Amino acid sequence: MTARPRVPGSAPDKMGTPAQGSAAVAGPSDASEGAEAAPLDSPAQTGSAAEAPPDDGRGPWRPSGQARAGEPPTRAARYRQDLRNWLLQGLADRSRQHAGPHTQPAEEHPRHRWWRVMCLTGVDYFSTLGYQPGIAVLAAGAVSPIATLVLVLLTLFGALPVYRRVAHESPHGEGSIAMLERFLPWWAGKLLVLALLGFAATDFIITMTLSAADATAHIVENPYTPSFLHGESMLITLVLLALLGAVFLRGFTEAVGIAVILVVIYLSLNAVVVAVSLAQVVSEPHVIDDWHQLLVNEHPNPFLLVGVALIVFPKLALGLSGFETGVAVMPLIKGDPEDTEAHPRGRIRDARRLLTTAAAIMSVFLLSTSLVTVWLIPEKDFDPGGPANGRALAYLAHDLLGGAFGTVYDVSTISILWFAGASAMAGLLNIVPRYLPRYGMAPSWTRAVRPLVLIFIAIGFLVTWVFDASVDKQGGAYATGVLVLITSASLAVTLSCMRRDGDGHRSTRRMVTFALITAVFIYTTIANVFERPDGLIIASIFIITILIVSFVSRAVRAFELRVTDIRMDDTARRFVAEAGCVGHNGEPGGNLRLVANEPDSGDEAEYRDKEAQVRRDAHLPAGDPLLYVEVSITDASEFESTLSVMGVDRHGYRVLRLTSTSVPNAIAALLLHLRDLTGARPHIYFEWTEGNPFTNFLRFLVFGVGEVAPITREVLREAEPDRSRRPAVHVG
């Protein structure tokens, strides 16, 4: 028995002609190989087609509703097929092509000036003015302006610096979730991302339902609204959500122009309302004195007043929404002509301008609207069912400027709130395809828009019903989602500052600053959760659902090929070329035979014993060349990866060393690649794995190893349906 297969010196340097119509993978054992170890591909083991019932004279059996051969399909079958085609239209990998404001556009999509993109993120951010002042008064009473001031300071000196750093770290719209994923590799990072996706889903879903509920409040309270709509808030909210879903089912693209118009009109009308309200305060200065006296009576100690503001301001945290969105829309920013995807310096600079300008505008409006609503609106009107509940600025618009202007303001508010729901829907359609399919944790149909739209609208209906279409009841859940995302961003930035730069330095001052900001947001999040646990409950439901669906999907998709590219070095290609062109006794045109080997000591005896065992069990002639295949696992939590193949000569034995995330999938991908590369049908030889099969299957799902032989064969079977072209798997 030779230590190394003899190869004639005239072996060709080039591969054989690839087989035509190459697929992604697999093949049965030839009948002539019956003397070898029993292949897993034999019909007895794979299972032939199900035996049909005996012929009863009425023709071949077929499932109910299926047309006979040559017959046109039934009407019901056509309807089902048309519905399926419509739902899955545009099914593709949407991890880089998404359908709305929270997107990373394809290269052919237009980019815009930063201020126009700011309007796109502003439909989510600025629209909170529709309900923020009313929720602030309900949450903090007369202290709401002080608590709002704390929120503004946290916005300008906390959230804004954090997201300016996030913009620098993720200029392609990945956001803070992707930053944390990079810091926590393997399954820890995946589980953290799944948990954050639960909070992000809470944020976006509640944005949709809360915005629709507040738009309903503006519709119902308008004096020109027909009386039959009063008391129908639930129905109106569901209709608005249904219309939102209909738009996305029809098709929705980045609507920067619409966003610019909506934001300019809305902010202009709000500026008018605030200006007129301040003029009213000047004409009635006693309202300020009344407010001041109320504060003194309730909180005579100014330090206690500040303490109360610090305690209650987390309830106002929904006014922080929009920062994560501002980073997500970065790819739509034009930047500088010399920008590249690797170094988009102009885009980063303009994104920071976007974030700073939006935060400044929102801070001015938050503080001014909080003051005028407390000064001019009786506190009882903020109560649930009151005319100012959920629409404080609209109340002032009608009261100070008349019904006509108030109606215009209502229409503008309803429009931007509804468009904010569209922004949130687009965010959901961005998040799911960006992460879950890449993890193997979502079915392939989640790459299509329409099925996801139907699922998200159904969830929106359920949330609206649970919260009775109430703006006030949903505020806590919304704030929880927003705060968790901002807290995670603060943590990601803090970890980023802990890394040393190329010169080995790091900024301790920045690290400490961002750590303090993170601590503030952690306190804010915890305080909000304890005060209003609805958000945590909803997020927990989303997280549990995402985890269950994700791991079930991962198990179902475990037998996919999962290799995005194969890179072989020159030595590996030479080994394959020589082994594939040499047969028994050095004759050309032999089979390509590979032996799966789990590396142990790596000495000559290991390979010598392995060769002897394989040749004995499979009855292989001594002259047939063998290639050894060894797989090293990198990060088993990754679903798709590039397969690296390196040729190594170990003590005269030729070894193909593979680096991938899963042993069976890597071997299957290699076999198919070699089949297409050489034109020869590969044969792979395994040993049975010791241990419980179920335990080994779990090891495969989590660690990428385990029951290698049958799983390799199953991956090949799914990838290559043609048994005559499927690489053969033998187990001895």
PDB file of N, CA and C in Angstrom, residues 632-691:
ATOM      1  N   SER A 632     -11.984  22.947   9.218  1.00  0.00           N
ATOM      2  CA  SER A 632     -11.832  23.748  10.433  1.00  0.00           C
ATOM      3  C   SER A 632     -13.017  24.696  10.540  1.00  0.00           C
ATOM      4  N   ILE A 633     -13.637  24.734  11.716  1.00  0.00           N
ATOM      5  CA  ILE A 633     -14.812  25.575  11.943  1.00  0.00           C
ATOM      6  C   ILE A 633     -14.361  26.959  12.413  1.00  0.00           C
ATOM      7  N   THR A 634     -14.934  27.993  11.796  1.00  0.00           N
ATOM      8  CA  THR A 634     -14.649  29.367  12.225  1.00  0.00           C
ATOM      9  C   THR A 634     -15.723  29.801  13.218  1.00  0.00           C
ATOM     10  N   ASP A 635     -16.772  30.436  12.746  1.00  0.00           N
ATOM     11  CA  ASP A 635     -17.869  30.891  13.595  1.00  0.00           C
ATOM     12  C   ASP A 635     -19.119  30.123  13.192  1.00  0.00           C
ATOM     13  N   ALA A 636     -19.465  29.120  13.985  1.00  0.00           N
ATOM     14  CA  ALA A 636     -20.589  28.248  13.639  1.00  0.00           C
ATOM     15  C   ALA A 636     -21.921  28.964  13.719  1.00  0.00           C
ATOM     16  N   SER A 637     -21.967  30.128  14.354  1.00  0.00           N
ATOM     17  CA  SER A 637     -23.232  30.856  14.437  1.00  0.00           C
ATOM     18  C   SER A 637     -23.589  31.527  13.122  1.00  0.00           C
ATOM     19  N   GLU A 638     -22.586  31.744  12.258  1.00  0.00           N
ATOM     20  CA  GLU A 638     -22.865  32.312  10.946  1.00  0.00           C
ATOM     21  C   GLU A 638     -23.549  31.267  10.076  1.00  0.00           C
ATOM     22  N   PHE A 639     -24.493  31.717   9.264  1.00  0.00           N
ATOM     23  CA  PHE A 639     -25.218  30.767   8.420  1.00  0.00           C
ATOM     24  C   PHE A 639     -24.532  30.599   7.073  1.00  0.00           C
ATOM     25  N   GLU A 640     -24.236  31.686   6.414  1.00  0.00           N
ATOM     26  CA  GLU A 640     -23.574  31.653   5.112  1.00  0.00           C
ATOM     27  C   GLU A 640     -22.136  32.122   5.267  1.00  0.00           C
ATOM     28  N   SER A 641     -21.253  31.568   4.444  1.00  0.00           N
ATOM     29  CA  SER A 641     -19.851  31.956   4.531  1.00  0.00           C
ATOM     30  C   SER A 641     -19.138  31.578   3.246  1.00  0.00           C
ATOM     31  N   THR A 642     -17.935  32.095   3.100  1.00  0.00           N
ATOM     32  CA  THR A 642     -17.053  31.713   2.004  1.00  0.00           C
ATOM     33  C   THR A 642     -16.281  30.462   2.409  1.00  0.00           C
ATOM     34  N   LEU A 643     -16.130  29.534   1.480  1.00  0.00           N
ATOM     35  CA  LEU A 643     -15.391  28.303   1.741  1.00  0.00           C
ATOM     36  C   LEU A 643     -13.968  28.473   1.225  1.00  0.00           C
ATOM     37  N   SER A 644     -13.021  28.358   2.126  1.00  0.00           N
ATOM     38  CA  SER A 644     -11.607  28.451   1.765  1.00  0.00           C
ATOM     39  C   SER A 644     -11.011  27.049   1.712  1.00  0.00           C
ATOM     40  N   VAL A 645     -10.331  26.721   0.593  1.00  0.00           N
ATOM     41  CA  VAL A 645      -9.748  25.387   0.383  1.00  0.00           C
ATOM     42  C   VAL A 645      -8.247  25.547   0.148  1.00  0.00           C
ATOM     43  N   MET A 646      -7.474  24.908   0.983  1.00  0.00           N
ATOM     44  CA  MET A 646      -6.021  25.000   0.885  1.00  0.00           C
ATOM     45  C   MET A 646      -5.437  23.596   0.756  1.00  0.00           C
ATOM     46  N   GLY A 647      -4.558  23.401  -0.205  1.00  0.00           N
ATOM     47  CA  GLY A 647      -3.895  22.119  -0.390  1.00  0.00           C
ATOM     48  C   GLY A 647      -2.638  22.017   0.457  1.00  0.00           C
ATOM     49  N   VAL A 648      -2.504  20.886   1.184  1.00  0.00           N
ATOM     50  CA  VAL A 648      -1.361  20.677   2.075  1.00  0.00           C
ATOM     51  C   VAL A 648      -0.834  19.257   1.879  1.00  0.00           C
ATOM     52  N   ASP A 649       0.468  19.131   1.804  1.00  0.00           N
ATOM     53  CA  ASP A 649       1.106  17.808   1.728  1.00  0.00           C
ATOM     54  C   ASP A 649       1.534  17.420   3.138  1.00  0.00           C
ATOM     55  N   ARG A 650       0.903  16.360   3.681  1.00  0.00           N
ATOM     56  CA  ARG A 650       1.213  15.894   5.030  1.00  0.00           C
ATOM     57  C   ARG A 650       1.822  14.497   4.946  1.00  0.00           C
ATOM     58  N   HIS A 651       3.133  14.432   5.115  1.00  0.00           N
ATOM     59  CA  HIS A 651       3.838  13.147   5.132  1.00  0.00           C
ATOM     60  C   HIS A 651       3.584  12.360   3.844  1.00  0.00           C
ATOM     61  N   GLY A 652       3.488  13.059   2.729  1.00  0.00           N
ATOM     62  CA  GLY A 652       3.255  12.394   1.455  1.00  0.00           C
ATOM     63  C   GLY A 652       1.794  12.169   1.121  1.00  0.00           C
ATOM     64  N   TYR A 653       0.885  12.558   1.993  1.00  0.00           N
ATOM     65  CA  TYR A 653      -0.546  12.422   1.737  1.00  0.00           C
ATOM     66  C   TYR A 653      -1.108  13.801   1.371  1.00  0.00           C
ATOM     67  N   ARG A 654      -1.994  13.821   0.404  1.00  0.00           N
ATOM     68  CA  ARG A 654      -2.546  15.083  -0.095  1.00  0.00           C
ATOM     69  C   ARG A 654      -3.846  15.414   0.657  1.00  0.00           C
ATOM     70  N   VAL A 655      -3.843  16.588   1.268  1.00  0.00           N
ATOM     71  CA  VAL A 655      -4.944  16.987   2.136  1.00  0.00           C
ATOM     72  C   VAL A 655      -5.536  18.301   1.635  1.00  0.00           C
ATOM     73  N   LEU A 656      -6.866  18.335   1.527  1.00  0.00           N
ATOM     74  CA  LEU A 656      -7.588  19.580   1.261  1.00  0.00           C
ATOM     75  C   LEU A 656      -8.131  20.092   2.589  1.00  0.00           C
ATOM     76  N   ARG A 657      -7.599  21.203   3.043  1.00  0.00           N
ATOM     77  CA  ARG A 657      -8.039  21.779   4.308  1.00  0.00           C
ATOM     78  C   ARG A 657      -9.073  22.862   4.044  1.00  0.00           C
ATOM     79  N   LEU A 658     -10.251  22.682   4.603  1.00  0.00           N
ATOM     80  CA  LEU A 658     -11.380  23.583   4.390  1.00  0.00           C
ATOM     81  C   LEU A 658     -11.592  24.446   5.633  1.00  0.00           C
ATOM     82  N   THR A 659     -11.961  25.675   5.411  1.00  0.00           N
ATOM     83  CA  THR A 659     -12.323  26.576   6.502  1.00  0.00           C
ATOM     84  C   THR A 659     -13.722  27.103   6.224  1.00  0.00           C
ATOM     85  N   SER A 660     -14.654  26.808   7.141  1.00  0.00           N
ATOM     86  CA  SER A 660     -16.040  27.202   6.931  1.00  0.00           C
ATOM     87  C   SER A 660     -16.759  27.224   8.278  1.00  0.00           C
ATOM     88  N   THR A 661     -18.081  27.459   8.221  1.00  0.00           N
ATOM     89  CA  THR A 661     -18.881  27.538   9.451  1.00  0.00           C
ATOM     90  C   THR A 661     -19.581  26.233   9.777  1.00  0.00           C
ATOM     91  N   SER A 662     -19.539  25.252   8.891  1.00  0.00           N
ATOM     92  CA  SER A 662     -20.229  23.987   9.113  1.00  0.00           C
ATOM     93  C   SER A 662     -19.517  22.891   8.344  1.00  0.00           C
ATOM     94  N   VAL A 663     -19.258  21.782   8.987  1.00  0.00           N
ATOM     95  CA  VAL A 663     -18.528  20.691   8.337  1.00  0.00           C
ATOM     96  C   VAL A 663     -19.336  20.056   7.202  1.00  0.00           C
ATOM     97  N   PRO A 664     -20.585  19.583   7.431  1.00  0.00           N
ATOM     98  CA  PRO A 664     -21.299  18.911   6.338  1.00  0.00           C
ATOM     99  C   PRO A 664     -21.561  19.838   5.143  1.00  0.00           C
ATOM    100  N   ASN A 665     -21.967  21.073   5.406  1.00  0.00           N
ATOM    101  CA  ASN A 665     -22.268  21.987   4.309  1.00  0.00           C
ATOM    102  C   ASN A 665     -21.017  22.325   3.521  1.00  0.00           C
ATOM    103  N   ALA A 666     -19.888  22.452   4.204  1.00  0.00           N
ATOM    104  CA  ALA A 666     -18.637  22.749   3.519  1.00  0.00           C
ATOM    105  C   ALA A 666     -18.218  21.592   2.625  1.00  0.00           C
ATOM    106  N   ILE A 667     -18.323  20.365   3.131  1.00  0.00           N
ATOM    107  CA  ILE A 667     -17.935  19.207   2.328  1.00  0.00           C
ATOM    108  C   ILE A 667     -18.856  19.065   1.121  1.00  0.00           C
ATOM    109  N   ALA A 668     -20.159  19.262   1.330  1.00  0.00           N
ATOM    110  CA  ALA A 668     -21.100  19.159   0.213  1.00  0.00           C
ATOM    111  C   ALA A 668     -20.793  20.208  -0.853  1.00  0.00           C
ATOM    112  N   ALA A 669     -20.516  21.425  -0.440  1.00  0.00           N
ATOM    113  CA  ALA A 669     -20.195  22.472  -1.408  1.00  0.00           C
ATOM    114  C   ALA A 669     -18.918  22.141  -2.158  1.00  0.00           C
ATOM    115  N   LEU A 670     -17.928  21.601  -1.458  1.00  0.00           N
ATOM    116  CA  LEU A 670     -16.681  21.218  -2.130  1.00  0.00           C
ATOM    117  C   LEU A 670     -16.928  20.137  -3.165  1.00  0.00           C
ATOM    118  N   LEU A 671     -17.715  19.128  -2.827  1.00  0.00           N
ATOM    119  CA  LEU A 671     -17.975  18.033  -3.769  1.00  0.00           C
ATOM    120  C   LEU A 671     -18.638  18.541  -5.038  1.00  0.00           C
ATOM    121  N   LEU A 672     -19.627  19.406  -4.893  1.00  0.00           N
ATOM    122  CA  LEU A 672     -20.302  19.939  -6.074  1.00  0.00           C
ATOM    123  C   LEU A 672     -19.361  20.803  -6.901  1.00  0.00           C
ATOM    124  N   HIS A 673     -18.536  21.576  -6.204  1.00  0.00           N
ATOM    125  CA  HIS A 673     -17.581  22.418  -6.921  1.00  0.00           C
ATOM    126  C   HIS A 673     -16.582  21.570  -7.700  1.00  0.00           C
ATOM    127  N   LEU A 674     -16.098  20.508  -7.095  1.00  0.00           N
ATOM    128  CA  LEU A 674     -15.148  19.633  -7.788  1.00  0.00           C
ATOM    129  C   LEU A 674     -15.810  18.921  -8.957  1.00  0.00           C
ATOM    130  N   ARG A 675     -17.058  18.536  -8.803  1.00  0.00           N
ATOM    131  CA  ARG A 675     -17.779  17.915  -9.914  1.00  0.00           C
ATOM    132  C   ARG A 675     -17.834  18.854 -11.109  1.00  0.00           C
ATOM    133  N   ASP A 676     -18.196  20.108 -10.861  1.00  0.00           N
ATOM    134  CA  ASP A 676     -18.326  21.064 -11.952  1.00  0.00           C
ATOM    135  C   ASP A 676     -16.966  21.483 -12.498  1.00  0.00           C
ATOM    136  N   LEU A 677     -15.947  21.409 -11.649  1.00  0.00           N
ATOM    137  CA  LEU A 677     -14.623  21.851 -12.064  1.00  0.00           C
ATOM    138  C   LEU A 677     -13.919  20.815 -12.925  1.00  0.00           C
ATOM    139  N   THR A 678     -14.084  19.534 -12.580  1.00  0.00           N
ATOM    140  CA  THR A 678     -13.334  18.475 -13.259  1.00  0.00           C
ATOM    141  C   THR A 678     -14.168  17.675 -14.247  1.00  0.00           C
ATOM    142  N   GLY A 679     -15.477  17.694 -14.096  1.00  0.00           N
ATOM    143  CA  GLY A 679     -16.312  16.832 -14.917  1.00  0.00           C
ATOM    144  C   GLY A 679     -16.411  15.424 -14.366  1.00  0.00           C
ATOM    145  N   ALA A 680     -15.636  15.105 -13.333  1.00  0.00           N
ATOM    146  CA  ALA A 680     -15.692  13.785 -12.690  1.00  0.00           C
ATOM    147  C   ALA A 680     -16.679  13.829 -11.533  1.00  0.00           C
ATOM    148  N   ARG A 681     -17.298  12.683 -11.269  1.00  0.00           N
ATOM    149  CA  ARG A 681     -18.260  12.617 -10.170  1.00  0.00           C
ATOM    150  C   ARG A 681     -17.543  12.213  -8.887  1.00  0.00           C
ATOM    151  N   PRO A 682     -17.485  13.098  -7.887  1.00  0.00           N
ATOM    152  CA  PRO A 682     -16.725  12.792  -6.675  1.00  0.00           C
ATOM    153  C   PRO A 682     -17.414  11.725  -5.826  1.00  0.00           C
ATOM    154  N   HIS A 683     -16.588  10.979  -5.088  1.00  0.00           N
ATOM    155  CA  HIS A 683     -17.052  10.034  -4.080  1.00  0.00           C
ATOM    156  C   HIS A 683     -16.381  10.423  -2.768  1.00  0.00           C
ATOM    157  N   ILE A 684     -17.168  10.499  -1.705  1.00  0.00           N
ATOM    158  CA  ILE A 684     -16.642  10.876  -0.396  1.00  0.00           C
ATOM    159  C   ILE A 684     -16.873   9.717   0.566  1.00  0.00           C
ATOM    160  N   TYR A 685     -15.882   9.409   1.405  1.00  0.00           N
ATOM    161  CA  TYR A 685     -15.926   8.263   2.308  1.00  0.00           C
ATOM    162  C   TYR A 685     -15.855   8.761   3.759  1.00  0.00           C
ATOM    163  N   PHE A 686     -16.846   8.326   4.565  1.00  0.00           N
ATOM    164  CA  PHE A 686     -16.957   8.738   5.965  1.00  0.00           C
ATOM    165  C   PHE A 686     -16.904   7.523   6.883  1.00  0.00           C
ATOM    166  N   GLU A 687     -16.698   7.810   8.171  1.00  0.00           N
ATOM    167  CA  GLU A 687     -16.989   6.857   9.239  1.00  0.00           C
ATOM    168  C   GLU A 687     -18.261   7.318   9.940  1.00  0.00           C
ATOM    169  N   TRP A 688     -19.014   6.361  10.506  1.00  0.00           N
ATOM    170  CA  TRP A 688     -20.177   6.729  11.304  1.00  0.00           C
ATOM    171  C   TRP A 688     -19.722   7.458  12.563  1.00  0.00           C
ATOM    172  N   THR A 689     -20.482   8.482  12.935  1.00  0.00           N
ATOM    173  CA  THR A 689     -20.174   9.241  14.148  1.00  0.00           C
ATOM    174  C   THR A 689     -20.703   8.503  15.366  1.00  0.00           C
ATOM    175  N   GLU A 690     -19.882   8.430  16.399  1.00  0.00           N
ATOM    176  CA  GLU A 690     -20.310   7.789  17.631  1.00  0.00           C
ATOM    177  C   GLU A 690     -21.225   8.734  18.419  1.00  0.00           C
ATOM    178  N   GLY A 691     -22.131   8.145  19.213  1.00  0.00           N
ATOM    179  CA  GLY A 691     -22.983   8.950  20.080  1.00  0.00           C
ATOM    180  C   GLY A 691     -24.427   8.966  19.633  1.00  0.00           C
TER     181      GLY A 691
END
